[in-house]
Coordinates of C-alpha atoms in Angstrom, one line a residue:
M1 CA 147.9 -110.2 -109.5
V2 CA 149.4 -109.9 -105.9
E3 CA 147.6 -112.0 -103.2
G4 CA 148.7 -111.5 -99.2
L5 CA 152.0 -110.0 -100.0
R6 CA 154.2 -109.6 -97.1
K7 CA 157.6 -107.9 -96.9
Q8 CA 159.6 -107.2 -93.6
L9 CA 162.8 -105.4 -93.9
G10 CA 164.9 -104.9 -90.5
N11 CA 162.1 -104.4 -87.7
V12 CA 159.8 -102.6 -90.3
K13 CA 157.1 -104.6 -91.9
A14 CA 157.7 -102.5 -95.3
V15 CA 155.0 -104.8 -96.8
D16 CA 151.8 -106.0 -94.6
G17 CA 149.1 -108.3 -96.7
I18 CA 148.7 -106.6 -100.0
D19 CA 146.3 -108.0 -102.7
L20 CA 145.7 -106.1 -106.4
A21 CA 145.0 -107.1 -109.6
V22 CA 145.7 -105.5 -112.4
A23 CA 144.0 -105.8 -116.0
R24 CA 145.9 -105.4 -119.2
G25 CA 146.7 -102.6 -120.9
T26 CA 146.3 -100.1 -118.3
V27 CA 147.7 -97.9 -115.8
F28 CA 147.5 -98.6 -112.0
G29 CA 148.4 -96.5 -109.4
L30 CA 149.9 -97.1 -106.4
L31 CA 149.8 -94.3 -103.6
G32 CA 151.0 -94.0 -100.4
P33 CA 152.8 -91.6 -98.2
N34 CA 156.8 -92.0 -97.9
G35 CA 157.2 -95.4 -96.2
A36 CA 153.6 -96.9 -96.5
G37 CA 155.7 -99.8 -99.5
K38 CA 155.2 -98.8 -102.8
T39 CA 158.8 -99.0 -103.7
T40 CA 159.2 -102.2 -101.6
T41 CA 155.9 -103.7 -103.7
V42 CA 157.6 -102.6 -107.2
R43 CA 160.7 -104.2 -106.0
V44 CA 159.6 -107.4 -105.4
L45 CA 157.4 -107.3 -108.5
A46 CA 160.6 -106.8 -110.6
T47 CA 162.0 -109.8 -108.9
L48 CA 164.8 -107.5 -106.7
L49 CA 163.4 -108.4 -103.0
Q50 CA 162.2 -111.9 -102.0
P51 CA 158.7 -111.9 -100.3
D52 CA 158.7 -113.3 -97.0
A53 CA 154.7 -114.2 -97.9
G54 CA 152.3 -114.0 -100.0
R55 CA 152.6 -114.9 -103.9
A56 CA 152.5 -112.4 -106.9
E57 CA 152.5 -112.9 -111.0
V58 CA 153.6 -111.7 -113.5
L59 CA 151.6 -112.2 -117.3
G60 CA 151.8 -115.8 -115.5
P61 CA 155.1 -116.3 -114.3
D62 CA 155.7 -116.4 -110.4
V63 CA 158.2 -113.7 -109.7
V64 CA 160.1 -116.1 -106.9
R65 CA 159.9 -119.4 -108.9
E66 CA 160.1 -117.9 -112.7
P67 CA 162.5 -115.2 -112.0
D68 CA 163.7 -114.6 -115.1
A69 CA 160.8 -115.0 -117.5
V70 CA 159.5 -111.9 -115.1
R71 CA 162.3 -109.9 -115.8
R72 CA 162.0 -110.8 -119.8
R73 CA 158.8 -109.3 -119.7
I74 CA 158.8 -105.9 -117.4
G75 CA 161.0 -102.8 -117.4
L76 CA 161.8 -100.9 -114.6
A77 CA 162.2 -97.2 -114.1
G78 CA 163.4 -96.2 -110.5
Q79 CA 163.0 -93.3 -108.4
Y80 CA 166.3 -92.4 -109.1
A81 CA 167.7 -91.9 -113.0
A82 CA 169.7 -95.5 -112.8
V83 CA 171.9 -94.4 -116.5
D84 CA 175.4 -93.7 -116.5
A85 CA 176.7 -90.1 -116.6
N86 CA 179.7 -91.4 -118.4
L87 CA 178.0 -92.0 -121.0
T88 CA 175.9 -90.9 -124.2
G89 CA 172.1 -90.8 -124.2
R90 CA 173.1 -93.1 -127.2
E91 CA 175.1 -95.5 -125.8
N92 CA 173.1 -96.0 -122.4
L93 CA 170.4 -97.2 -124.2
R94 CA 172.7 -99.5 -126.9
M95 CA 174.0 -100.5 -123.8
V96 CA 170.6 -101.8 -122.3
G97 CA 169.9 -103.2 -126.0
L98 CA 173.2 -105.1 -125.9
L99 CA 172.8 -106.4 -121.9
A100 CA 168.9 -107.8 -123.2
Q101 CA 170.9 -108.9 -126.0
L102 CA 168.8 -107.7 -128.8
P103 CA 170.5 -108.3 -132.7
R104 CA 172.8 -105.4 -133.0
G105 CA 170.8 -104.2 -136.1
E106 CA 167.8 -103.6 -133.7
I107 CA 169.6 -102.3 -130.8
K108 CA 170.8 -99.2 -133.3
R109 CA 167.2 -98.7 -134.5
R110 CA 165.3 -99.1 -131.0
A111 CA 167.9 -96.5 -129.6
D112 CA 167.4 -94.2 -132.5
E113 CA 163.4 -94.4 -132.4
L114 CA 163.2 -94.0 -128.4
L115 CA 165.2 -90.8 -128.4
E116 CA 163.1 -89.4 -130.9
R117 CA 160.1 -90.2 -129.5
F118 CA 161.2 -89.2 -126.2
G119 CA 162.6 -85.9 -127.4
L120 CA 166.5 -86.2 -126.6
S121 CA 168.1 -86.4 -130.4
H122 CA 169.0 -83.2 -130.3
A123 CA 171.5 -84.6 -126.5
S124 CA 171.5 -87.9 -127.6
D125 CA 175.3 -87.8 -128.2
R126 CA 176.7 -86.3 -125.2
P127 CA 177.7 -87.5 -122.3
L128 CA 174.8 -87.4 -119.4
R129 CA 176.9 -85.9 -117.5
T130 CA 176.3 -82.8 -119.2
Y131 CA 172.6 -83.4 -119.1
S132 CA 170.0 -81.6 -116.4
G133 CA 168.8 -83.8 -114.0
G134 CA 164.9 -83.2 -116.1
M135 CA 166.8 -85.0 -118.9
R136 CA 168.2 -87.7 -116.9
R137 CA 165.0 -88.5 -115.9
R138 CA 163.4 -88.4 -119.3
L139 CA 166.2 -90.8 -119.9
D140 CA 165.2 -93.3 -117.6
I141 CA 162.3 -93.9 -119.1
P142 CA 163.6 -95.1 -122.4
A143 CA 166.0 -97.5 -120.9
S144 CA 163.5 -99.0 -119.4
L145 CA 161.4 -99.6 -122.4
V146 CA 164.6 -101.0 -124.8
Q147 CA 163.0 -104.5 -125.2
R148 CA 159.4 -103.6 -125.9
P149 CA 158.2 -105.1 -122.1
P150 CA 154.8 -105.5 -121.6
V151 CA 154.5 -104.4 -118.3
L152 CA 156.3 -101.0 -117.1
F153 CA 157.1 -100.2 -113.6
L154 CA 157.3 -96.8 -113.2
D155 CA 158.5 -95.8 -109.0
E156 CA 157.5 -92.3 -108.7
P157 CA 158.1 -91.7 -112.2
T158 CA 158.2 -87.4 -111.6
T159 CA 160.5 -87.4 -109.1
G160 CA 163.0 -84.4 -110.7
L161 CA 160.8 -83.4 -113.6
D162 CA 159.4 -79.6 -114.0
I163 CA 155.4 -79.1 -114.9
S164 CA 156.6 -79.4 -118.2
S165 CA 158.5 -82.0 -118.5
R166 CA 156.0 -84.4 -115.8
N167 CA 153.0 -83.5 -118.5
E168 CA 155.3 -84.9 -121.8
L169 CA 155.9 -87.6 -119.5
W170 CA 151.9 -88.0 -119.2
D171 CA 151.5 -88.0 -123.0
M172 CA 154.2 -90.7 -123.2
I173 CA 152.7 -92.9 -120.7
R174 CA 149.0 -92.5 -122.4
E175 CA 150.6 -93.4 -125.4
L176 CA 152.4 -96.2 -124.3
V177 CA 149.6 -97.8 -122.6
E178 CA 147.1 -97.2 -126.5
D179 CA 150.0 -99.7 -128.0
G180 CA 149.4 -102.0 -125.3
T181 CA 151.4 -102.0 -121.9
T182 CA 150.6 -102.1 -119.0
V183 CA 152.1 -99.8 -116.9
L184 CA 151.9 -100.1 -112.5
L185 CA 153.0 -96.4 -111.3
T186 CA 153.9 -95.3 -107.9
R187 CA 152.7 -91.7 -106.5
Q188 CA 152.2 -89.6 -103.2
Y189 CA 149.6 -87.8 -104.9
L190 CA 145.9 -88.5 -105.9
E191 CA 145.7 -85.8 -108.3
E192 CA 148.5 -86.8 -110.7
A193 CA 147.5 -90.6 -109.9
D194 CA 143.9 -89.5 -111.1
R195 CA 145.0 -88.4 -114.6
L196 CA 146.5 -91.4 -115.9
A197 CA 145.0 -94.7 -113.6
Q198 CA 142.4 -97.0 -114.3
R199 CA 142.8 -97.7 -110.9
I200 CA 144.3 -96.9 -107.8
A201 CA 144.5 -99.1 -104.6
V202 CA 145.8 -96.6 -101.3
L203 CA 149.0 -98.0 -99.3
E204 CA 148.6 -97.4 -95.2
F205 CA 151.8 -96.8 -93.0
V206 CA 154.7 -99.5 -92.5
T207 CA 154.0 -101.2 -89.1
V208 CA 157.3 -101.2 -86.7
I209 CA 157.9 -103.9 -85.0
E210 CA 159.0 -103.5 -81.1

């Protein structure tokens, strides 16, 4: 839930009064051109930025007053792969599990499960520097799912993916929602969001302050 959210970055009103309500177990599409404030909104919801005004909650906890509780409930995949190129695919997922303080036995099982589900088992023991851009992007999604978050933020999730990988990602998102995950994704193009999202909001351009 988002009410009156505002965030200024420098001399730009990156987010200028957004209201959103996302139903659980659905896909919500946040659309708009570059610079409309989509990524800033996601970063506020993920507790990476603090809003200047308004409020936002994720499954109850407030993003400002209860950031730790919010972080335990979310997964985030940004516009660019946030994985370590010097580690293997398997090591990357296990590292995320360690940071999330999951039991060691669960970390191994979860990493293997996600590598299989996302079609990366064959490359799981290769360093990421040998992966294609699309493969790195495909690993970024399961990295955000290691701790089984009930809410997943996907910021421009198909950036760098070819048509085949893009279609595979849409199928994976559908499966996650069928399992009860709530997904908020940002996109520039209506036709892509329309394939998945039950509801869509469109953001306008940012405002520059003179």
